[in-house]
Each structure stands twice: as C-alpha cells, then as structure tokens.
Coordinates of C-alpha atoms in Angstrom, one line a residue:
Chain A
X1 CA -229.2 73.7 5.0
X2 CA -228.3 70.2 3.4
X3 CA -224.6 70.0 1.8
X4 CA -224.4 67.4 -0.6
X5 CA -221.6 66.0 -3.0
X6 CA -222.8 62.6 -4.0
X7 CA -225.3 62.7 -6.6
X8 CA -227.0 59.7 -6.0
X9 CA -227.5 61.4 -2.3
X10 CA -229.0 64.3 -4.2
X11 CA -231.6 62.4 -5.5
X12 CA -232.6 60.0 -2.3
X13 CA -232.6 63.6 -0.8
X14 CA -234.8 65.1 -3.6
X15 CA -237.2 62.1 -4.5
X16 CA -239.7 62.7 -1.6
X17 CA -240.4 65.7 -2.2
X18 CA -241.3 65.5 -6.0
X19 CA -244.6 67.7 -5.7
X20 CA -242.5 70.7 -4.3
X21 CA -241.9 73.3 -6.5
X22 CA -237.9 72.4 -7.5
X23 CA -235.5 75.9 -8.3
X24 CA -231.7 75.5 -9.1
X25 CA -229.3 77.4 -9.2
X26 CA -226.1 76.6 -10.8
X27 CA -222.4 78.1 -10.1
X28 CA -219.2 77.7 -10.1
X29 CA -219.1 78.7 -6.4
X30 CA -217.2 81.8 -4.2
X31 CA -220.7 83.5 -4.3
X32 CA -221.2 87.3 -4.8
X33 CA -224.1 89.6 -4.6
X34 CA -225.4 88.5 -8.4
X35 CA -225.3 85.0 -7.6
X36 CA -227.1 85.8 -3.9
X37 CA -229.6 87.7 -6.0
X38 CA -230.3 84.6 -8.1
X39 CA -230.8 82.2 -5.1
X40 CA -233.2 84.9 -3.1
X41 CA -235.3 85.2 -6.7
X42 CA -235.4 81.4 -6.4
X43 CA -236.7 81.2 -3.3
X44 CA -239.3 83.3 -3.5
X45 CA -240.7 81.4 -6.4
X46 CA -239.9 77.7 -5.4
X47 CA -240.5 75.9 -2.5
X48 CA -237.2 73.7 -2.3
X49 CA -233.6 75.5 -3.9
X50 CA -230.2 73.8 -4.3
X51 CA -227.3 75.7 -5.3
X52 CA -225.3 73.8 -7.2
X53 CA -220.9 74.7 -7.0
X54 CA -219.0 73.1 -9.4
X55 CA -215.5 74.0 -11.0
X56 CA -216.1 73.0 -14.3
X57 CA -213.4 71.8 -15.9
X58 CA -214.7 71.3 -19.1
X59 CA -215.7 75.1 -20.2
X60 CA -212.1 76.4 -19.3
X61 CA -209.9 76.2 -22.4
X62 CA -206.1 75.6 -22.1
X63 CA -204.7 78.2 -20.2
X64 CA -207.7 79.8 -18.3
X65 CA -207.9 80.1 -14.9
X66 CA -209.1 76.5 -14.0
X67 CA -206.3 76.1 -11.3
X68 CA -206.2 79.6 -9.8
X69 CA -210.4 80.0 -9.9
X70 CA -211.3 81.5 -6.2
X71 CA -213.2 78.4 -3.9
X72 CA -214.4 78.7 -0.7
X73 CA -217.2 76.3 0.1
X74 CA -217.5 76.9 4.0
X75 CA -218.5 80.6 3.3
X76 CA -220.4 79.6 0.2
X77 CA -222.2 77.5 2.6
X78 CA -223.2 80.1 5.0
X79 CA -224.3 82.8 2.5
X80 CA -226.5 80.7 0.3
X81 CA -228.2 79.5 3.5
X82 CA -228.8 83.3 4.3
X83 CA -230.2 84.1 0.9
X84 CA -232.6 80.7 0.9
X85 CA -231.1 77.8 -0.4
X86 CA -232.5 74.6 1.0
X87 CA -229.2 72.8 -0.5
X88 CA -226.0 73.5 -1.7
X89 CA -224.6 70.5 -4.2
X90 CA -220.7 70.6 -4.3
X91 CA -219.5 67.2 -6.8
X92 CA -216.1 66.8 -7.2
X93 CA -214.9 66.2 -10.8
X94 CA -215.2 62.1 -10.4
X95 CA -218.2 62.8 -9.4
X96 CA -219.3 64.4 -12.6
X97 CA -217.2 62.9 -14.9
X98 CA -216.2 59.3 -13.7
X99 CA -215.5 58.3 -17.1
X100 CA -214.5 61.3 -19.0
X101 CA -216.9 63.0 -20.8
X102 CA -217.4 61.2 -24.1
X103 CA -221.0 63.3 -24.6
X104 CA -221.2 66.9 -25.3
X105 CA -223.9 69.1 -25.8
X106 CA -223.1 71.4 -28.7
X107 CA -225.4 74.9 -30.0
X108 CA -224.5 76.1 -33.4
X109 CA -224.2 79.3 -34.1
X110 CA -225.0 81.2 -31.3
X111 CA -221.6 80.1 -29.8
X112 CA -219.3 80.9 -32.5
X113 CA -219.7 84.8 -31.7
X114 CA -218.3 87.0 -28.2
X115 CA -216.7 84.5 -25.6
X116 CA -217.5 81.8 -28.1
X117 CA -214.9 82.8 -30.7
X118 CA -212.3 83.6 -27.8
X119 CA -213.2 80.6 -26.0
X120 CA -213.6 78.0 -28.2
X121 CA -215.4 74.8 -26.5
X122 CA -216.4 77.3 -23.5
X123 CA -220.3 76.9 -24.6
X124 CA -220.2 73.1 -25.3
X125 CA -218.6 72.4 -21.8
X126 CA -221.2 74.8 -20.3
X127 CA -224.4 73.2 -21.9
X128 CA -223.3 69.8 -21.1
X129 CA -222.6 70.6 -17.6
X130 CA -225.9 72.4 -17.4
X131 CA -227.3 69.3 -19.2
X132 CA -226.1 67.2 -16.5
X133 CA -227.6 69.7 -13.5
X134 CA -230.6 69.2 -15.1
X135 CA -230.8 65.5 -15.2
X136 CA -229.4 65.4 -11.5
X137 CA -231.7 68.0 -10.0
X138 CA -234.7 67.8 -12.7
X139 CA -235.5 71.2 -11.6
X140 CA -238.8 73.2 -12.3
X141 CA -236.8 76.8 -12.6
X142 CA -233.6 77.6 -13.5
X143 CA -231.7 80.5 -12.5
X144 CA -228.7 82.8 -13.8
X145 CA -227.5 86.2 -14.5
X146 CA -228.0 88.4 -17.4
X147 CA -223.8 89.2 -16.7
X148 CA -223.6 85.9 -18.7
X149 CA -226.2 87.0 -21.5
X150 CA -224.4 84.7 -24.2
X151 CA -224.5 81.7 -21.7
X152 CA -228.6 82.9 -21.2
X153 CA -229.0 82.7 -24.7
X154 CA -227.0 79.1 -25.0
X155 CA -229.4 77.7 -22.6
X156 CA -232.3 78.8 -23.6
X157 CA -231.4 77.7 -26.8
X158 CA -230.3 74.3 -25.5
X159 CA -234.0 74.1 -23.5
X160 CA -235.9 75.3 -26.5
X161 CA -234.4 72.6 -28.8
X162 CA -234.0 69.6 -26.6
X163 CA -237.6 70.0 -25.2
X164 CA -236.4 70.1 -21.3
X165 CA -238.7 70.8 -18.8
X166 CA -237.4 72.9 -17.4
X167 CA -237.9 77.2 -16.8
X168 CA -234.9 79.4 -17.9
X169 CA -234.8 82.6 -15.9
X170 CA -232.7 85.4 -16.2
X171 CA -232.2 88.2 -13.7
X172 CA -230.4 91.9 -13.6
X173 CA -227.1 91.9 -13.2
X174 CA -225.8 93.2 -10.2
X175 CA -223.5 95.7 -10.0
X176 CA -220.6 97.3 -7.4
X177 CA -221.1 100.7 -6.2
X178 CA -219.2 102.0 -9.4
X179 CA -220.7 99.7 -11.9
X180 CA -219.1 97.4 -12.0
X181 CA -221.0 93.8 -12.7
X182 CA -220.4 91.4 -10.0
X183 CA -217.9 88.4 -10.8
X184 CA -215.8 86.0 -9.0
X185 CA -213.3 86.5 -11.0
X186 CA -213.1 90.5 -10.0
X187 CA -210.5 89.2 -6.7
X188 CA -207.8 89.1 -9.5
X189 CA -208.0 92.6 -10.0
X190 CA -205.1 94.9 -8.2
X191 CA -206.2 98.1 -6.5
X192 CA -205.6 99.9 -9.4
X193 CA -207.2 97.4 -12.0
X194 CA -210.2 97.2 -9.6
X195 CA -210.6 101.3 -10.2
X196 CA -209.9 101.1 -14.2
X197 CA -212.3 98.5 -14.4
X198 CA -215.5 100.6 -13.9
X199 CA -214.8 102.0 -17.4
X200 CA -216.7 98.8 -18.7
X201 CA -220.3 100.0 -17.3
X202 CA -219.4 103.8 -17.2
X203 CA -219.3 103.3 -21.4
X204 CA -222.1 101.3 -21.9
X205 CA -224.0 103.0 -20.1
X206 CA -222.9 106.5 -22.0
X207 CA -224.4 104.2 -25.0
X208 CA -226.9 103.6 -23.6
X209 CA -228.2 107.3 -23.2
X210 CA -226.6 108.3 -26.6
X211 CA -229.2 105.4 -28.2
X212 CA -231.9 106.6 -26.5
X213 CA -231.8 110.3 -27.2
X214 CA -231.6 109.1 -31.1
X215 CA -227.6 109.7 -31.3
X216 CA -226.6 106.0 -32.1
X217 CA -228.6 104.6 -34.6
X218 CA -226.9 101.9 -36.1
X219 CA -225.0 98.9 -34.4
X220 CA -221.3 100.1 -36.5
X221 CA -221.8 103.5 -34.7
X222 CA -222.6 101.7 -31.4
X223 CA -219.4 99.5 -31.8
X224 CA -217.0 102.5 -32.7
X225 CA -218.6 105.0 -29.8
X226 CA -217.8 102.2 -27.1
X227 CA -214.3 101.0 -28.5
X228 CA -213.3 104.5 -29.2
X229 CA -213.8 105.3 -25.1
X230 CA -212.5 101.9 -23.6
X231 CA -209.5 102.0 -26.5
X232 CA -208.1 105.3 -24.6
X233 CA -207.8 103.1 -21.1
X234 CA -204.6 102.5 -20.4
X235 CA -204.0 99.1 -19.6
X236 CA -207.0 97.8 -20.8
X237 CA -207.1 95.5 -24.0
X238 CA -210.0 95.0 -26.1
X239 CA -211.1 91.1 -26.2
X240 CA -214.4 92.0 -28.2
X241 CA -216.9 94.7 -28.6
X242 CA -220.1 94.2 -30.5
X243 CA -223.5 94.9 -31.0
X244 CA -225.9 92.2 -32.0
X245 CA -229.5 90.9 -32.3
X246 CA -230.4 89.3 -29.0
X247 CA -230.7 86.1 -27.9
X248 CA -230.2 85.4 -31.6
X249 CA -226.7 87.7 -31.8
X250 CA -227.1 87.8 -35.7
X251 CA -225.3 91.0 -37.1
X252 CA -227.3 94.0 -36.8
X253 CA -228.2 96.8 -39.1
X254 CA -230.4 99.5 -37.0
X255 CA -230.7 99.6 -33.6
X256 CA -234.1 100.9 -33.5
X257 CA -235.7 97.6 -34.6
X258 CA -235.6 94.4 -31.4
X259 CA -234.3 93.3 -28.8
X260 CA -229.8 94.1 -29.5
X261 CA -227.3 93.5 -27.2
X262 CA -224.0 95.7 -26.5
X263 CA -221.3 93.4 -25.2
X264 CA -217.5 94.0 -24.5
X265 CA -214.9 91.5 -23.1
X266 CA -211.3 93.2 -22.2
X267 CA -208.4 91.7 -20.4
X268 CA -207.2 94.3 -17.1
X269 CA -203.8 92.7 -16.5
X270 CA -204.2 89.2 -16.1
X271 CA -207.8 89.2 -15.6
X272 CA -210.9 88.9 -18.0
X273 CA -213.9 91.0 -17.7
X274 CA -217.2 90.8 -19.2
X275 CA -220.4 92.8 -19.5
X276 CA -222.8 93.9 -21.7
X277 CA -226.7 95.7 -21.6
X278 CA -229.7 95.1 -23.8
X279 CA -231.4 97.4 -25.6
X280 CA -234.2 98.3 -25.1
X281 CA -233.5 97.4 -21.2
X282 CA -235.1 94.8 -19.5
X283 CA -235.7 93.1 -16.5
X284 CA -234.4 89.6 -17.4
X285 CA -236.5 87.0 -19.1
X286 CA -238.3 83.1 -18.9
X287 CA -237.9 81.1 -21.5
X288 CA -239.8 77.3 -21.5
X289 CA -239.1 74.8 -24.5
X290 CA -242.2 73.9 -26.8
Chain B
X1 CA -255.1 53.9 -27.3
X2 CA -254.9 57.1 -27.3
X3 CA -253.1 59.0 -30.5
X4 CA -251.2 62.6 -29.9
X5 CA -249.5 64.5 -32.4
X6 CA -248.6 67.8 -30.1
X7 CA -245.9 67.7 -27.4
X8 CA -248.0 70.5 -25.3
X9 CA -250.7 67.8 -25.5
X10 CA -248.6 65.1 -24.4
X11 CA -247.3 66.9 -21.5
X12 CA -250.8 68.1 -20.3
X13 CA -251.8 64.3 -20.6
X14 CA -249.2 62.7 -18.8
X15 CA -248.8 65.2 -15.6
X16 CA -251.2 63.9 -13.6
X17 CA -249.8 60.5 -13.6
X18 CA -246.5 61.0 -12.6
X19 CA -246.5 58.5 -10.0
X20 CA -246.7 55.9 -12.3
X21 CA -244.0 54.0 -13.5
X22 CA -243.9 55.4 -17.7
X23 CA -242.5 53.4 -20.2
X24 CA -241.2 54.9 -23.7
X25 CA -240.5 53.2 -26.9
X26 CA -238.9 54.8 -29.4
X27 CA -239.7 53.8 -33.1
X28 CA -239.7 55.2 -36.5
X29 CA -243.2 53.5 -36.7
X30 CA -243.8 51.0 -39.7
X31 CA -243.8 48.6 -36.6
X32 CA -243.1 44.4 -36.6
X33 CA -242.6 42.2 -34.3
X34 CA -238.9 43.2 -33.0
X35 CA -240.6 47.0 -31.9
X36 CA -243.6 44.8 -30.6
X37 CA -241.5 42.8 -28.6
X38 CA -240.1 45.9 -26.6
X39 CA -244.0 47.5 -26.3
X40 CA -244.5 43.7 -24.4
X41 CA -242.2 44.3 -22.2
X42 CA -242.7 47.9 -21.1
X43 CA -246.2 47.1 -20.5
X44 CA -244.9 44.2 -18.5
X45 CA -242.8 46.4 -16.6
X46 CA -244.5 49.6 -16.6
X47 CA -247.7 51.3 -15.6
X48 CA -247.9 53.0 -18.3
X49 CA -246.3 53.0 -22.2
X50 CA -245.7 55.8 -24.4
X51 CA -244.9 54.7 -27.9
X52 CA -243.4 57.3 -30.3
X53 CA -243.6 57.0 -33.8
X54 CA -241.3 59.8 -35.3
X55 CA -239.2 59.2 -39.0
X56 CA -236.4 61.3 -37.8
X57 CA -234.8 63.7 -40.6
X58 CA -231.8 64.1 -38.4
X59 CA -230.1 60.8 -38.8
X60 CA -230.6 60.2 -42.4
X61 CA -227.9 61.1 -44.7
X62 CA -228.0 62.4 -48.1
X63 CA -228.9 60.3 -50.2
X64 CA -230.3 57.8 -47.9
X65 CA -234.0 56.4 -47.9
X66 CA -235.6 59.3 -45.8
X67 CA -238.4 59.7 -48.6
X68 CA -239.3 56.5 -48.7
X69 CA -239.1 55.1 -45.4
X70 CA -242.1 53.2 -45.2
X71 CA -245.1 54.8 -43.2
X72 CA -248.6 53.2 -41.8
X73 CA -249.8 54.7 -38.8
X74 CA -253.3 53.3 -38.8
X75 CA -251.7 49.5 -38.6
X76 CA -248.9 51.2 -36.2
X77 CA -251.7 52.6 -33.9
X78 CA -253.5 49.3 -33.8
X79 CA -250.7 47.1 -33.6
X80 CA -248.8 49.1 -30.6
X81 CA -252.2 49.2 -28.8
X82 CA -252.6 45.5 -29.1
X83 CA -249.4 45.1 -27.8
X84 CA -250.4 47.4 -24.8
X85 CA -249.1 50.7 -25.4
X86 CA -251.7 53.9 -24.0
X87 CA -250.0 56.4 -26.3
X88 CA -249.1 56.9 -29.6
X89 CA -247.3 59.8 -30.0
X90 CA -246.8 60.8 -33.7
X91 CA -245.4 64.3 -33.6
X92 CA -244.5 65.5 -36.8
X93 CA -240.9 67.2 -38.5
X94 CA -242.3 70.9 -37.4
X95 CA -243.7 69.7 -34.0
X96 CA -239.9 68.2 -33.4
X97 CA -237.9 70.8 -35.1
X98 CA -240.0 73.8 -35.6
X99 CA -236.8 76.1 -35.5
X100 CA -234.5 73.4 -37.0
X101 CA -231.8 71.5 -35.1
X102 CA -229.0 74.3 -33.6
X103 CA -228.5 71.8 -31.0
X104 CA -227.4 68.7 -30.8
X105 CA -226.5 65.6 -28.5
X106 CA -222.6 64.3 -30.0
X107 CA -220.8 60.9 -28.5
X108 CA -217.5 60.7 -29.7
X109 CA -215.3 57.1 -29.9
X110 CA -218.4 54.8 -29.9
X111 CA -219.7 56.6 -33.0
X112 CA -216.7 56.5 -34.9
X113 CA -217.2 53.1 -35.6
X114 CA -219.5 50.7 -37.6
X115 CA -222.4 52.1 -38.8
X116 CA -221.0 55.8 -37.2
X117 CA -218.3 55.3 -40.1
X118 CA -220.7 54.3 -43.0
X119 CA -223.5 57.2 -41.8
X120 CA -221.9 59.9 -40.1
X121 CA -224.1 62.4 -38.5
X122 CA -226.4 59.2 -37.9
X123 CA -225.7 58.9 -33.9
X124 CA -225.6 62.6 -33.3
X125 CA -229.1 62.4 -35.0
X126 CA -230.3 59.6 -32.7
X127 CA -229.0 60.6 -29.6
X128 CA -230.4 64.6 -30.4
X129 CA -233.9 62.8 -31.0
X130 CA -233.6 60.6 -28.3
X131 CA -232.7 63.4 -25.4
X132 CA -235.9 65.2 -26.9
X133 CA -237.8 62.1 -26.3
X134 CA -236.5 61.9 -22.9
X135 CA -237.5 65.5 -22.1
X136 CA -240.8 65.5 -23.2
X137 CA -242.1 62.1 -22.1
X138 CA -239.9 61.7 -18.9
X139 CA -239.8 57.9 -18.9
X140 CA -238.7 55.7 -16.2
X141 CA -237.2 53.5 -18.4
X142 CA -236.7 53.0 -22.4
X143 CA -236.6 50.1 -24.1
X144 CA -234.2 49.9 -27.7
X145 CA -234.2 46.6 -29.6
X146 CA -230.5 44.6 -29.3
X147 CA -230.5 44.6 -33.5
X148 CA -229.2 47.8 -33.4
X149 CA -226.4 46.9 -31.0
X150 CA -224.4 50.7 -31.7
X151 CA -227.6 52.9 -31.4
X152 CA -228.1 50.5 -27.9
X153 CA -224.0 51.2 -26.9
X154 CA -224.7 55.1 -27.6
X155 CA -228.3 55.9 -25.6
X156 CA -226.5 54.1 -22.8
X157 CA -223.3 56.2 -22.9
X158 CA -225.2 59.2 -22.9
X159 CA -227.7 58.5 -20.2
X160 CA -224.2 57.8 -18.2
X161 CA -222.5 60.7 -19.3
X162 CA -225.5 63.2 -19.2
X163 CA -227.2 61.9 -16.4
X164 CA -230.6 61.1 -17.5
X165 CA -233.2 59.8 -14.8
X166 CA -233.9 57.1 -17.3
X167 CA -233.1 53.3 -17.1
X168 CA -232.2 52.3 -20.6
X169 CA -233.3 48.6 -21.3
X170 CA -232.2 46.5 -24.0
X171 CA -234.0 43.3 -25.4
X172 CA -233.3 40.2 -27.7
X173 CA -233.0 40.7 -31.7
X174 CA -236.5 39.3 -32.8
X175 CA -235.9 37.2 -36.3
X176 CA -238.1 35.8 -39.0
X177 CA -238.4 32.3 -38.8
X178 CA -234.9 31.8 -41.4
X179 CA -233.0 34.1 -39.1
X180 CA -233.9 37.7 -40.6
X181 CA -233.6 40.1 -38.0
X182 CA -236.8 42.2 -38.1
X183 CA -236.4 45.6 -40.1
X184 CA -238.8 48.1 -40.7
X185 CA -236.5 48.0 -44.3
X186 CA -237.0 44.2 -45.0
X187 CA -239.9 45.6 -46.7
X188 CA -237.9 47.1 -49.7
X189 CA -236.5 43.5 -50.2
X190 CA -237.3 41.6 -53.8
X191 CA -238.3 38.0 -53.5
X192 CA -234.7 37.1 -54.5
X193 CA -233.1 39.3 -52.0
X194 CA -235.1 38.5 -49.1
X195 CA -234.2 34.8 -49.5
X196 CA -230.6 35.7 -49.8
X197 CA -230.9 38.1 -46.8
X198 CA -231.0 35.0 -44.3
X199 CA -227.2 34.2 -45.3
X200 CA -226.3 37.4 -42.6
X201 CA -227.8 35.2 -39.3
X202 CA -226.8 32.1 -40.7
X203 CA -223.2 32.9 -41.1
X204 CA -223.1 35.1 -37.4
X205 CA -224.6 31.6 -36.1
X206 CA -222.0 29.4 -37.7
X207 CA -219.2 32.0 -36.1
X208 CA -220.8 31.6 -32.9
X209 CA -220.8 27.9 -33.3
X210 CA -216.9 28.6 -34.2
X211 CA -216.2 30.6 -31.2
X212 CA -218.3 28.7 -28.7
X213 CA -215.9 25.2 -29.9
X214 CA -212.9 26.5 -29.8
X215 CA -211.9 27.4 -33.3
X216 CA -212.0 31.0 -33.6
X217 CA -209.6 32.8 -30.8
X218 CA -209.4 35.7 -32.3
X219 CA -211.3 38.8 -33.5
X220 CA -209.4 38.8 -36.6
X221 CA -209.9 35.2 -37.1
X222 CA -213.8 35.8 -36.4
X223 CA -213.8 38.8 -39.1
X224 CA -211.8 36.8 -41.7
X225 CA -214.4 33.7 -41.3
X226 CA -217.5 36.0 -41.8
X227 CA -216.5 38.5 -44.3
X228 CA -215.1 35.4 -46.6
X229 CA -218.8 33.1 -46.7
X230 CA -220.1 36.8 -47.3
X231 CA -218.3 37.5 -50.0
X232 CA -219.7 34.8 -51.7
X233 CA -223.2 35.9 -51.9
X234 CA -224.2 36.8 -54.8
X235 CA -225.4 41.0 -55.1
X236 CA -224.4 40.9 -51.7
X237 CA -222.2 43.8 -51.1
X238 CA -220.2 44.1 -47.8
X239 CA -220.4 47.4 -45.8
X240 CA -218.5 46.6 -42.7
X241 CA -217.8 43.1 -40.9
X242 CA -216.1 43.7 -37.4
X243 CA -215.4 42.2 -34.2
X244 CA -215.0 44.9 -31.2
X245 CA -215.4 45.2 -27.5
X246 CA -218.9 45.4 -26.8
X247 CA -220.6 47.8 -25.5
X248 CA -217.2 49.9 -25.6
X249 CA -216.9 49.0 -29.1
X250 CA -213.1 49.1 -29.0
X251 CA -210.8 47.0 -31.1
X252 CA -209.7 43.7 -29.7
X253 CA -207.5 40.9 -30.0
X254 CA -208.6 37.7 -28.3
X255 CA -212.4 36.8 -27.9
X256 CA -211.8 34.8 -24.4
X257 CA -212.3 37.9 -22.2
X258 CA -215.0 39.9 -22.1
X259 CA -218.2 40.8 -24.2
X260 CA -217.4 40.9 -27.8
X261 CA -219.9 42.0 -30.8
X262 CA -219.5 40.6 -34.2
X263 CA -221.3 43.2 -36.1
X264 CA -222.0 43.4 -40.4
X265 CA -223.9 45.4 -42.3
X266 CA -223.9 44.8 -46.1
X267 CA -226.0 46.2 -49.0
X268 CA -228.6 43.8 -50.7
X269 CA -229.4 45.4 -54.1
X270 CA -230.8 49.1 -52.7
X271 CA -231.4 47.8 -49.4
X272 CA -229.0 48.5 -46.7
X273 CA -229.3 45.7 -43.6
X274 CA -227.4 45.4 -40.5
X275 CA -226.9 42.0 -38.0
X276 CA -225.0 41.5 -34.6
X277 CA -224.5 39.1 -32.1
X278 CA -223.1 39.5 -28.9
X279 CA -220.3 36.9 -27.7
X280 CA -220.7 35.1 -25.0
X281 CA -224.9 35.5 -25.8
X282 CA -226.8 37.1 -23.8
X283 CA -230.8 38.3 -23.4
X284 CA -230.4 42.2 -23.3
X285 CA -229.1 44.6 -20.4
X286 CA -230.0 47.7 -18.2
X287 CA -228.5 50.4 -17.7
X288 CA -228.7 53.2 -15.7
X289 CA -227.0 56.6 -14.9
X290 CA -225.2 57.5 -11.6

C-alpha cells in the first residue's frame, strides 16, 4: 500500500489508472472497526481504494477537540492495508488549505438541525472538505457510516445538488460488544464513562421495539420515551434528542408514515457521543446526483 | 452540432470519450462575438467543446432583468456550431434545479466587492452554477470571457480552493468597433444610449494612456480621473468606479506594483453595463488548482 500526502502526487499516482473502478474513503484517521468496515465494502466493489486521513480543521468549532483528536498514521497505515486500501492519502493542513479557505460549501436547512445547531459551521467545513476529496480523488464511490447519518444526508444532498459524479454510500454502523457505535472519539471516555455510555444504543434500541410493537406512534412520544431513560443517567447530559423525517429531518408527525430517524447527542464527561437508528431499519443507502 | 437538453443524456454522450481533451463554455446563450471568441479557442485547444446555454435564476436579483434576458437558441445553436462547438447543452430551470438550490458554492472577500456589492447573491449564484457545470460535463479546461473580470477572479478562486480538475482559461474583452465591450444586454440599448455607451472604453483607454505616461500614480488618482469624465455623460448613472488589486481585488494605493483592475459599471437608462481593464494589459490567463 501507497502513502501519499502531496496531492499533486495523488493524482500522477491516480491518472493511469483512470478506467479502474475509483472508491474513497474519507476520515479523519485513528481507524476503528466502522471505518474498517467502510474500506472492506469499498474494496469489494472498486478495483483501486484510497483512504483519505485528514484532521479537518475547518468542521471543529472553537473549543472542540481539534488539538486533543487521537492520530496515529503508522497504525492507520497498517490496518487499512489489511482491510484493502490500495492508498492511504494523509495532507497536512497547507496542503489543503494553502491559502485559507476563502470557498465554502454551504447546505440549507438540513444543517441547521442535530449537530448542526450545536455545531454551527461543522456541516459547511465538512462539505467543503468532502468537496475537495472529491475534486482530488474524483472517485466513482464514496463511502461513510450511517453513525454520521446527518453528515450522510449533507452529502448526499451536496451530490444531488451540485451534480457530482460521484456514488454516496452508506453502511451499518458498527457497534462494540455492548452497543456501543464505534468512534474515535470513544478513547476519551474513563472506565466508567466507557460503561455509562452503552445507555445510548441500549434506549434506542428499547424504541426501537416499542415502535414496532405499535407502542410509539408519534415522533413527541418517541422523543420523551428516549429522554425520559437517558435523563435518569447520572452523568450524562442531554446535547439533543429528536425524531425526524429522514434524509430530509423535517419535523415529524406519525411515525408510521417514511423513512424517520431517532438521534441523540449527550456529553459523558468531557466527551461527546453520537448515535441514532432509522426507522424502519435499513441497511444503508446509494444515492447518485441527477 | 449536436443539441441536449438532459444532463443523463449529456453524460451518456460524453463517456465514451473521455480521453479526449473537453472544452466547456459557459454562456447564458443570446451569443456575440465576445462568447464566440472563447468557442474559437476551445476548439483550438480542445478535442472536443461543450457549449452551455443556461439563463441562470440563481444570480439574478429581484428586480433584475431575469424575464427579459434576451433568448435565441436556434441563432445560438447555429452560431456556436459555426464557431466549432459539438454540443449545445440547453438544460432548462427544472433540469438544473429540480429540487431548488439547498446548496450552494460561497467565496467570501472577492465577492464583496464591485459587482458582489451592487448584486449580492450574484457570485454565490455563478459559482453554484458553475460547480454544476463542472460536475456534469467534466471539462479539462473552461474558458470565461476577461469582460467580466470579478466572475473570472471568483471561478479561479474556487477551482484553487475546491480543487477542481479543471484549468480555468481567460481570454481578451471582444469590443464593437467604438470600444463597446460585447454584452448579451447591449441589445436593450436605445439608439441614443448605445452611442453614449462607448464613453465607458473610451475613458478606461484614456486612464490607461494616463497610467502608462506617468500621470496617474495612484489608485485614487485613477478612480478620481474616470468617475469625473463619467459624470459628465448625460443619463449616465455611475454604479461603481474602482481601482483594486487584480485578481485579489484588494484595495491599493500605488499602481507601480503589480496587476491592477480599473473596473466601472454604470446604468444607461434601464440597462445596467460593466467595463474593466487590467493594468499593466495583458491577453487573458490560466489557471489551475493544486
């Protein structure tokens, strides 16, 4: 397997093989299971995969974790060769903003809501940087995890509008032992966060069944059933929890209607967690532009 | 000369000829000699030339001449294929937006300025239009007339900044024989007007003749001697008359350094019309993205 960091060196690298069947996947590195899951779907679709790591700077707001995010390329290296990576891309920041970053990519609407509306800019700096991937890679297939279902539906938006060429698929999370969905940012938790923290999945899940045997109708009822169990963990503070159309996440009325999606954000200590589950449940999605 | 309205169609049209060097030329149609100019050169340059023809709603503003932009795709069709375009692609507002616009393409300082102030919204509009152009034909290269010396400034920021895999060429203002730069809008122009519209060339040659002798140092200077044998013109109306850093478009003091533009745009009776030159002259640029 190639490293790479320049991008004209990408592209010398990539220009040969034009014909090939091109999959990326993008990350912001120290790989887990969900992102090893992405690359190996990758690879059995494409015929050439880079893995793109890349701190972004621009979707951390002031304050976030930009300085203290967990890096280590060497072993990032080594497991996206094992799961089928053909390169792994690793720009510094001059690399991929020499000159600032005077253009954004912005969606309306669909990034006002969840992390959107705690992380304000988070979605712009993510669909520019994606943008950017794009442009540098030009892959056929794109890859990331249903964990980040807002981000899914930012892209897909961005790909749908913009016209790019470009394949948006989402896979399964993947999930600890316990339930817990695979993230980087799960080496902040203590022992004792790390344990708390499989309330997330234990009470969507415990939705989940309570929709399906007809005993949540509505999306208000959802809401309260899930913040009424994750309210009584101690330690644990509520960051959002909603239930909304998806990938439109419009308000929602019934739940027996389309596609909805349950999401939560909660802060463990110092740490932010994430997840969510769409109802009905699915196997992830592809999404081309017109 | 092949005419295609659908972007599906497009795409299935172009696949097989990849290897060839494409060429795109972005117009709102109603085509003269300036947008011919550029079709010259991409088929000089290029294997193949795409020309589009799209009246984009997105960089109007209210209240601008959207509804009566003038429209003639029969002449455009045989015109563009006289000048050696293949394709004329002629999508229409539902092809382009068929779910509206939730995303768009923003550069921030450049498009503060000039016609950014008088028209804001305009240059996110271009640029959104533009990246959808870019996605759907995949040019090597695009070629943007030098008369509109912000819109040129803008496309080339944002192939930097995004990283497009598109070298973004500029050529040479084409005039009338008095000095009128071509304009799809000349066409709105009473007898009267159109004879006073000659005044805007005349007086950014005369400043040129200043600065190129000696006796204008200065930006200011070079505003002050424009705006003032402007004002005199009768029903003329003065938008903006400025002197910036070119293509940065930042203020500046002394014109002795490097590229300036002296850049107006004035209202003739309805008819909104826009001049540059760039200081010291030159015969267009390229630019690509790293």
């Amino acid at each position: 397997m190639q490293k790479i960091e320049r991008i004209a060196q990408l592209r010398d690298f990539l220009r040969p093989h034009r014909e090939r069947r091109l999959g990326l996947v993008p990350t912001m590195g120290y790989l887990h299971e969900g992102h090893l899951s992405l690359i190996r779907q990758a690879a059995k679709e494409c015929e050439q995969v880079v893995v793109s790591v890349f701190v972004n700077p621009l979707q951390f707001g002031p304050g976030e974790d930009l300085d203290r995010y967990p890096r280590d390329l060497e072993r990032d290296q080594k497991l996206a060769g094992e799961a089928g990576a053909d390169i792994l891309f690793t720009p510094g920041v001059g690399e991929m903003y020499p000159n600032g970053a005077k253009t954004t990519v912005r969606i309306t609407g669909l990034t006002d809501r969840l992390c959107g509306a705690s992380r304000p800019g988070h979605f712009d700096g993510v669909a520019t940087v994606v943008s950017k991937l794009f442009h540098i890679v030009e892959p056929d297939r794109a890859y990331f995890g249903q964990k980040d279902a807002q981000q899914v539906a930012v892209i897909q938006q961005m790909v749908q509008d913009l016209n790019f060429p470009v394949e948006v698929v989402s896979c399964p999370t993947v999930r600890e032992a316990d339930g817990l969905a695979m993230s980087s940012r799960n080496v902040y938790l203590s022992p004792e966060e790390r344990k708390q923290a499989a309330i997330l999945y234990k009470t969507l899940r415990e939705a989940t069944r309570e929709r399906e045997a007809g005993r949540l109708c509505r999306a208000a009822e959802a809401v309260q059933f899930i913040r009424e169990r994750l309210e009584k963990a101690e330690g644990l503070l509520i960051d959002y929890v909603e239930v909304l159309s998806y990938p439109e996440l419009e308000p929602l009325d019934r739940l027996d209607g389309d596609r909805s999606i349950a999401a939560v954000a909660v802060r463990l200590g110092s740490t932010r967690l994430i997840d969510n589950v769409i109802w009905p449940q699915e196997e992830g999605t592809r999404c081309t532009s017109p």
